[in-house]
Each structure stands twice: as C-alpha cells, then as structure tokens.
C-alpha cells in the first residue's frame, strides 16, 4: 500500500483528533488532550494517509526550554499515533525521520516529549532527560525539621486571580535552571490550570515577604471522599509549586499541612531536585516514587550547544557518532566557550573524545555528567580531555 506523507488540512483535523483520542483512550493526563486539540495547528502536523484515511499522526509544538540558564528552541512532540490496522509498516519511523529535518529547518535544536513507551522513542534517539517524583503524604506526617520563618505570610485565592504574581514567580524560578518550559497560555492550562475531571475548583496560595514581595506559590485542588479515613477523607492535589527561597518553600508546605480535613497530599510531578525529602523529620512517609519525565533528542548538535548556558570557559574537541536519522550531526566538532557563550564549529582536528547523540543529549541537559557517562563506556577518549569537557558541560 502506498502512503502519502503531508500535513493535515483544517478539514482533516477531526480525523487527527479522533485518531489520537482512540490511541490514548481519550486522554493524555492533565489537560494534554485539550492542549493537543486547542493548540495544534494543521501546519504543525505531519501525517500518513492511506487515500483519504489518516493512518498515522505526528505533531510538533514550537516551544522554548531552559538550557542551563538560557533559552533553547524545542520541538514539543505530541499526538503521535498509528491506527492499529496500519501498524508495523514503518509509518512512525518515516514520520520521525521526515519531521527531524523539518524541525531543524524551523530552528529547533532539540526535541522533547512524554514517552508512552520508552522502547518506542529510544529507537529514534531519545534519552530520558529528567525524572519526575510522586509524593503521597498524610498531613499529620508533614513535620518539618525546621519551622518556617514568621516573616512570611500566606494569602489564598483562586488560581486565576493570582495568575499575574504566579507567572512572575515562575519566570524568576526557571531563569537559571534546565528543562523548564517557557509557558504560553495553553501550556499554563495544560501544566497547572486544567480543571479537574470532576469539576473541582483550582485554588492557589501565595507566599509573601514582609515587604510584600511574592516569594512562592502553590496551585492545588481539594477533592472530597478520596481517602479512606473517617475524619479526614479529602485529598489535596498539588498542580504546581514554586518557591524562590527555602523559607518560602517551608511556609507553603506548612500551609498545606494545616488543612485539617485532608488525609492525603499528593504531588504527581515534583521535580527530581525538590528539597522536601531533606526537610521532613520522616521523609519515608512521602511514599516517594520516581520515574522518567521528559525525553530529549538533539536535532542539531551545533545549535543546541550554542543555545545552552555555560558556567566555565574552555575548549574541547569531540566526535559525534554516526546517526542515520540526523546524518548532518555526524563528525568532529570544536566547542569553545568564552564569557559563557559558546562557539561551535566543524573541524578537521582529531577529536579528544567520542560520544553518541543519546549520551551527548544527557550531558547537554545535565542529566548525567560526562565523567559518569565515560565510566559506563558511553564516552571514550583521553581522560584528561574528558575531565576538562566535564567541567565545561557542568550545570
């Protein structure tokens, strides 16, 4: 059977929605289905058609992600689906290969996604770039080793009413970090502001310093009859939490623990460097679970390294192994950093170390240090040069 690969047109977006809803049983998690349907434009799709029938779908959202304190253009891969009657025909490989070239042309240096199955996307060069942590804790177990300062105050309101302060705090919080998205309106809706399926309202609490300066926020939902407890049957679901200081962080958790009818606080997407386990008297009561979060792929090695932030100056020469999906990345490079800005160019000089695109993506985002990758055999070369490059790529 012959397939046609092209963007869907406006009249075919109903097919696009039906196919992705079928593949993912109608939902992707907090608001992601709404994001896909509301924010995906026909020109951002690439689909496989069998005649007039959409056999496979693929879309790329133009996003911006923090890369060690700088902004990098990211292709947000979403709504990837193949109808079961058209599987095992290479459609996803064809769509991925074609889209990588389109993404590069659009100036997107990296691609990121939430993986439905790790095995699928590792075939196409993606690597786990972050972890997301899950907490479930009873309010009575939120016992902090040190109390919050009395200089901070908490004010409560609807999430919508506090959005100006919340957005300002979020921008400050992510400025020097990695792998946080610049949130547009649809991304705020998807990440933090989507209404609960049962219609429970969204609340927010703002932590403020004595001079009135906002220091942190939490967005959350209260759901009744969720916990098997005679007196405390509510569950408080954290949607988003940001604090600019440890004291503000303690204050927000003290506020959350003060809900007497709540028997469980849950947070499904805490960051891997969240400090709460270090602050609790009994951290095991968090019932902490962790698994991979964002999956990342380098689309354009040189552009990605230029867009990234650096803490130290220096120079290194390296080789990127052959990659059949992005052959433009193969070869030798010189990376030179001066005053925190990188110059990356092709070179004929012999490389000091060798790496493949998956390991390089892991080092690029700070998931693993270069020396750690070398200890696993994923980086080969002169150890002194690897040590210098390891310091250069530190986050």
Coordinates of C-alpha atoms in Angstrom, one line a residue:
X1 CA 0.0 0.0 0.0
X2 CA 1.2 3.5 -0.9
X3 CA 1.1 6.2 1.8
X4 CA 1.1 9.9 1.4
X5 CA 3.0 11.9 4.0
X6 CA 1.9 15.5 4.4
X7 CA 0.4 18.0 6.9
X8 CA -3.3 17.6 7.7
X9 CA -5.5 20.4 6.4
X10 CA -8.2 22.1 8.5
X11 CA -10.9 19.7 7.3
X12 CA -8.8 16.7 8.4
X13 CA -8.2 17.9 12.0
X14 CA -11.3 16.0 13.1
X15 CA -9.6 12.8 11.9
X16 CA -6.5 13.9 13.7
X17 CA -8.4 14.3 17.0
X18 CA -10.3 11.0 16.6
X19 CA -7.1 9.0 15.9
X20 CA -5.1 10.4 18.8
X21 CA -8.2 10.1 21.2
X22 CA -8.5 6.4 20.1
X23 CA -4.8 5.7 20.5
X24 CA -4.6 7.2 24.0
X25 CA -8.1 6.1 25.2
X26 CA -9.4 9.7 25.2
X27 CA -6.9 11.4 27.5
X28 CA -3.2 12.1 27.9
X29 CA -3.2 13.4 31.5
X30 CA -3.7 16.9 33.0
X31 CA -5.1 18.9 30.1
X32 CA -2.8 17.4 27.5
X33 CA -5.6 16.3 25.2
X34 CA -7.1 19.8 25.4
X35 CA -3.7 21.2 24.6
X36 CA -3.2 19.0 21.6
X37 CA -6.7 19.8 20.3
X38 CA -6.7 23.5 21.1
X39 CA -3.1 24.4 20.3
X40 CA -2.1 22.1 17.4
X41 CA -2.3 23.9 14.1
X42 CA -2.7 21.9 10.9
X43 CA 0.7 23.2 9.6
X44 CA 2.4 21.8 12.7
X45 CA 1.3 18.2 11.9
X46 CA 2.8 15.6 9.6
X47 CA 0.6 12.6 9.0
X48 CA 0.5 9.4 6.9
X49 CA -2.6 9.0 4.7
X50 CA -3.9 5.9 3.0
X51 CA -6.1 7.5 0.5
X52 CA -8.4 9.8 2.4
X53 CA -7.8 8.0 5.7
X54 CA -5.3 9.2 8.3
X55 CA -3.2 6.2 9.2
X56 CA -0.7 7.9 11.5
X57 CA -0.4 11.2 13.1
X58 CA 2.5 13.3 14.4
X59 CA 2.6 17.0 15.6
X60 CA 5.3 19.4 16.7
X61 CA 4.6 22.3 19.0
X62 CA 7.1 25.2 18.8
X63 CA 8.3 25.5 22.5
X64 CA 11.1 27.2 24.4
X65 CA 13.0 25.4 27.1
X66 CA 15.6 26.5 29.6
X67 CA 19.1 25.1 28.9
X68 CA 21.3 25.8 31.9
X69 CA 20.0 29.4 32.3
X70 CA 19.5 30.2 28.6
X71 CA 16.6 29.7 26.2
X72 CA 16.7 26.9 23.6
X73 CA 14.1 26.3 20.8
X74 CA 12.5 22.9 21.4
X75 CA 10.2 20.8 19.2
X76 CA 7.5 19.6 21.5
X77 CA 6.5 16.2 20.0
X78 CA 2.9 15.3 20.7
X79 CA -0.1 13.3 19.5
X80 CA 2.0 10.6 17.9
X81 CA -0.4 7.7 17.0
X82 CA -0.8 5.0 14.4
X83 CA -4.1 3.3 13.8
X84 CA -3.8 -0.4 14.7
X85 CA -4.7 -1.6 11.3
X86 CA -1.7 0.3 9.8
X87 CA 0.9 -0.7 12.4
X88 CA 4.2 -2.5 11.6
X89 CA 4.6 -0.7 8.3
X90 CA 7.3 1.8 9.3
X91 CA 5.0 4.8 9.4
X92 CA 6.3 6.2 12.7
X93 CA 9.9 5.8 11.5
X94 CA 9.1 7.7 8.3
X95 CA 7.2 10.4 10.2
X96 CA 10.0 10.8 12.7
X97 CA 12.7 11.0 10.1
X98 CA 10.9 13.5 7.9
X99 CA 9.9 15.6 10.9
X100 CA 13.5 15.8 12.2
X101 CA 14.5 17.6 9.0
X102 CA 11.5 19.9 9.2
X103 CA 12.3 20.7 12.9
X104 CA 15.9 21.5 12.0
X105 CA 14.8 23.8 9.2
X106 CA 12.5 25.6 11.8
X107 CA 15.5 26.3 14.0
X108 CA 14.5 23.8 16.7
X109 CA 17.7 22.4 18.2
X110 CA 16.2 19.8 20.4
X111 CA 13.0 17.7 20.5
X112 CA 11.2 16.7 23.7
X113 CA 8.3 14.5 24.6
X114 CA 6.5 12.5 27.3
X115 CA 7.0 8.9 26.2
X116 CA 4.1 6.5 26.2
X117 CA 6.6 3.7 25.9
X118 CA 10.3 4.1 26.4
X119 CA 11.2 1.4 23.9
X120 CA 9.4 3.3 21.0
X121 CA 11.3 6.5 21.4
X122 CA 14.7 5.1 22.3
X123 CA 14.7 3.6 18.8
X124 CA 14.7 7.1 17.4
X125 CA 17.5 8.5 19.5
X126 CA 15.6 9.9 22.5
X127 CA 17.1 9.7 26.0
X128 CA 15.5 10.2 29.4
X129 CA 16.5 13.8 30.4
X130 CA 14.7 14.2 33.7
X131 CA 12.9 12.4 36.5
X132 CA 9.5 13.2 37.9
X133 CA 8.8 12.4 41.5
X134 CA 5.5 11.4 43.0
X135 CA 4.6 12.1 46.6
X136 CA 1.7 10.9 48.7
X137 CA 1.8 12.0 52.4
X138 CA -0.7 12.4 55.2
X139 CA -0.9 15.9 56.6
X140 CA 0.0 14.7 60.0
X141 CA 3.3 13.5 58.6
X142 CA 4.3 16.9 57.3
X143 CA 6.6 17.6 60.2
X144 CA 9.5 19.9 59.2
X145 CA 12.9 19.6 60.9
X146 CA 12.9 23.4 61.0
X147 CA 9.8 25.7 61.1
X148 CA 9.2 28.4 58.5
X149 CA 10.1 31.9 59.4
X150 CA 7.4 34.1 60.9
X151 CA 8.4 36.9 58.4
X152 CA 6.5 35.3 55.6
X153 CA 2.7 35.3 55.2
X154 CA 0.3 33.2 53.1
X155 CA -2.7 34.6 51.2
X156 CA -5.2 32.4 49.4
X157 CA -7.4 32.9 46.4
X158 CA -8.5 31.4 43.1
X159 CA -5.6 30.4 40.8
X160 CA -7.0 32.7 38.1
X161 CA -7.0 35.7 40.4
X162 CA -3.4 35.2 41.4
X163 CA -2.0 34.5 37.9
X164 CA -0.1 37.8 37.5
X165 CA 2.0 37.1 40.6
X166 CA 2.3 33.4 39.8
X167 CA 3.6 33.9 36.3
X168 CA 6.2 36.4 37.5
X169 CA 7.4 34.0 40.2
X170 CA 7.6 31.1 37.7
X171 CA 9.7 33.2 35.3
X172 CA 12.1 34.0 38.1
X173 CA 12.3 30.4 39.3
X174 CA 13.2 28.9 36.0
X175 CA 15.7 31.6 34.9
X176 CA 18.9 29.7 35.8
X177 CA 17.5 26.2 35.6
X178 CA 17.3 23.5 32.9
X179 CA 14.4 21.7 31.2
X180 CA 11.6 24.1 32.4
X181 CA 9.3 25.3 29.6
X182 CA 8.5 28.9 28.9
X183 CA 4.8 28.7 29.5
X184 CA 2.4 30.2 27.0
X185 CA -1.3 30.4 27.8
X186 CA -2.0 26.8 26.5
X187 CA 1.0 25.5 28.5
X188 CA -0.3 27.1 31.7
X189 CA -3.6 25.5 31.0
X190 CA -2.0 22.1 30.4
X191 CA 0.5 22.1 33.2
X192 CA -1.2 23.8 36.1
X193 CA -4.6 25.3 35.3
X194 CA -6.6 22.4 33.7
X195 CA -9.9 21.9 35.6
X196 CA -10.2 18.6 37.4
X197 CA -12.3 16.0 35.5
X198 CA -14.9 16.1 38.3
X199 CA -15.2 19.9 38.2
X200 CA -13.3 20.6 41.4
X201 CA -12.1 24.3 41.5
X202 CA -8.5 25.3 41.4
X203 CA -7.1 27.2 44.4
X204 CA -3.8 29.0 44.9
X205 CA -1.8 30.2 47.8
X206 CA 0.8 33.0 47.6
X207 CA 3.7 33.2 50.0
X208 CA 4.8 36.9 50.5
X209 CA 7.7 38.5 52.4
X210 CA 7.2 41.3 55.0
X211 CA 7.8 43.9 52.3
X212 CA 5.0 42.5 50.1
X213 CA 7.3 40.8 47.6
X214 CA 5.9 37.4 46.4
X215 CA 8.3 34.5 47.3
X216 CA 6.4 31.4 46.2
X217 CA 3.0 29.9 45.2
X218 CA 1.2 26.6 45.1
X219 CA -1.8 25.7 42.8
X220 CA -3.9 22.9 44.1
X221 CA -7.3 21.1 44.1
X222 CA -9.3 19.7 47.0
X223 CA -11.2 16.5 46.4
X224 CA -13.6 15.0 48.9
X225 CA -14.2 11.3 49.7
X226 CA -10.9 10.3 48.1
X227 CA -9.2 8.9 51.3
X228 CA -10.4 6.0 53.4
X229 CA -10.5 7.9 56.7
X230 CA -13.5 8.6 58.9
X231 CA -12.5 12.2 59.7
X232 CA -10.0 13.3 57.0
X233 CA -11.3 12.0 53.7
X234 CA -10.1 14.8 51.4
X235 CA -7.2 14.7 49.1
X236 CA -5.2 17.8 48.2
X237 CA -3.6 17.5 44.8
X238 CA -0.7 19.8 44.1
X239 CA -0.7 21.0 40.5
X240 CA 2.3 23.4 40.6
X241 CA 4.6 24.6 43.4
X242 CA 7.4 27.2 43.1
X243 CA 9.4 28.9 45.8
X244 CA 12.3 31.3 45.5
X245 CA 13.7 30.5 48.9
X246 CA 13.8 27.5 51.3
X247 CA 11.9 29.5 53.8
X248 CA 9.1 30.2 51.3
X249 CA 9.1 26.5 50.5
X250 CA 8.7 25.6 54.2
X251 CA 5.9 28.1 54.5
X252 CA 3.9 26.7 51.6
X253 CA 4.2 23.2 53.0
X254 CA 3.2 24.3 56.5
X255 CA 0.1 25.9 54.9
X256 CA -0.8 22.7 53.0
X257 CA -0.4 20.7 56.2
X258 CA -2.9 23.0 58.0
X259 CA -5.9 21.6 56.2
X260 CA -7.5 19.5 59.0
X261 CA -9.9 17.6 56.8
X262 CA -7.2 16.5 54.3
X263 CA -6.0 13.0 54.8
X264 CA -3.6 12.9 51.9
X265 CA -1.5 15.4 50.0
X266 CA -0.4 14.2 46.6
X267 CA 2.0 15.7 44.0
X268 CA 2.4 13.8 40.8
X269 CA 5.1 15.9 39.1
X270 CA 7.5 17.2 41.7
X271 CA 11.0 17.9 40.2
X272 CA 13.8 15.5 40.8
X273 CA 15.7 18.1 42.8
X274 CA 12.8 19.0 45.1
X275 CA 14.1 19.6 48.6
X276 CA 11.1 18.2 50.6
X277 CA 12.8 14.8 51.5
X278 CA 15.6 16.7 53.1
X279 CA 13.3 18.9 55.2
X280 CA 11.0 16.3 56.7
X281 CA 11.5 14.6 60.0
X282 CA 10.4 11.3 58.4
X283 CA 10.8 11.5 54.7
X284 CA 9.8 7.9 54.1
X285 CA 6.2 9.0 54.8
X286 CA 6.3 10.7 51.4
X287 CA 5.9 7.2 49.9
X288 CA 8.2 8.6 47.2
X289 CA 8.2 7.1 43.7
X290 CA 10.3 8.3 40.8
X291 CA 10.3 7.6 37.0
X292 CA 11.5 9.2 33.9
X293 CA 9.9 12.5 32.9
X294 CA 11.0 14.4 29.8
X295 CA 12.6 12.5 26.9
X296 CA 15.0 14.5 24.8
X297 CA 16.7 14.3 21.4
X298 CA 19.3 16.5 19.9
X299 CA 18.2 17.7 16.5
X300 CA 21.1 20.0 15.7
X301 CA 24.2 19.4 17.8
X302 CA 26.0 22.6 17.0
X303 CA 22.8 24.8 17.5
X304 CA 22.0 23.0 20.8
X305 CA 25.4 23.6 22.2
X306 CA 25.4 27.3 21.1
X307 CA 22.0 27.9 22.8
X308 CA 23.0 26.3 26.1
X309 CA 24.3 28.2 29.1
X310 CA 27.8 27.6 30.5
X311 CA 29.4 28.2 33.9
X312 CA 33.1 28.0 32.8
X313 CA 35.1 28.9 29.8
X314 CA 37.3 26.5 27.9
X315 CA 37.7 24.5 24.7
X316 CA 37.3 20.9 23.7
X317 CA 37.3 18.7 20.5
X318 CA 35.0 15.8 20.2
X319 CA 33.3 13.4 17.7
X320 CA 29.6 12.6 17.4
X321 CA 29.0 9.0 16.2
X322 CA 27.0 8.3 13.1
X323 CA 23.2 8.7 13.4
X324 CA 21.2 7.6 10.4
X325 CA 18.2 9.8 11.4
X326 CA 20.2 13.0 11.6
X327 CA 23.3 12.5 9.4
X328 CA 24.0 16.2 9.5
X329 CA 25.2 15.8 13.1
X330 CA 27.9 13.2 12.3
X331 CA 31.6 14.2 12.6
X332 CA 34.1 16.2 14.5
X333 CA 33.4 19.4 16.5
X334 CA 35.3 22.1 18.3
X335 CA 33.4 23.6 21.3
X336 CA 34.9 26.9 22.6
X337 CA 33.3 28.8 25.5
X338 CA 34.2 32.4 26.2
X339 CA 32.4 34.5 28.8
X340 CA 29.6 31.9 29.0
X341 CA 28.9 32.0 25.2
X342 CA 29.7 29.0 23.0
X343 CA 31.2 28.9 19.6
X344 CA 30.7 25.5 17.8
X345 CA 32.2 24.6 14.5
X346 CA 33.1 21.6 12.4
X347 CA 36.8 20.8 12.5
X348 CA 39.3 18.5 10.8
X349 CA 41.3 18.3 14.0
X350 CA 41.4 14.9 15.7
X351 CA 38.8 14.5 18.5
X352 CA 39.9 14.2 22.1
X353 CA 36.8 12.2 23.0
X354 CA 33.9 10.3 21.3
X355 CA 30.2 10.2 22.1
X356 CA 26.9 9.3 20.5
X357 CA 23.9 11.6 20.3
X358 CA 22.0 10.0 23.2
X359 CA 24.8 10.4 25.7
X360 CA 25.5 13.9 24.4
X361 CA 21.9 14.8 25.0
X362 CA 22.2 13.5 28.6
X363 CA 25.3 15.7 29.2
X364 CA 23.8 18.7 27.4
X365 CA 20.8 18.9 29.8
X366 CA 22.8 17.9 32.9
X367 CA 21.0 14.5 33.5
X368 CA 24.4 12.8 33.7
X369 CA 28.0 14.2 34.0
X370 CA 30.3 13.4 31.1
X371 CA 32.6 11.5 33.5
X372 CA 29.7 9.4 34.6
X373 CA 28.9 8.6 31.0
X374 CA 32.6 7.7 30.5
X375 CA 32.5 5.4 33.5
X376 CA 29.7 3.5 31.8
X377 CA 31.6 3.3 28.5
X378 CA 29.4 5.8 26.7
X379 CA 32.2 8.3 26.2
X380 CA 35.6 7.2 25.0
X381 CA 38.9 9.2 24.8
X382 CA 41.6 10.9 26.6
X383 CA 40.7 11.1 30.3
X384 CA 42.3 14.5 30.9
X385 CA 40.3 15.9 28.0
X386 CA 37.1 14.3 29.2
X387 CA 37.7 15.8 32.7
X388 CA 38.0 19.3 31.1
X389 CA 34.9 18.8 29.0
X390 CA 33.0 17.5 32.0
X391 CA 33.7 20.8 33.8
X392 CA 32.8 22.7 30.7
X393 CA 29.4 21.0 30.4
X394 CA 28.5 21.2 34.1
X395 CA 25.1 22.5 35.0

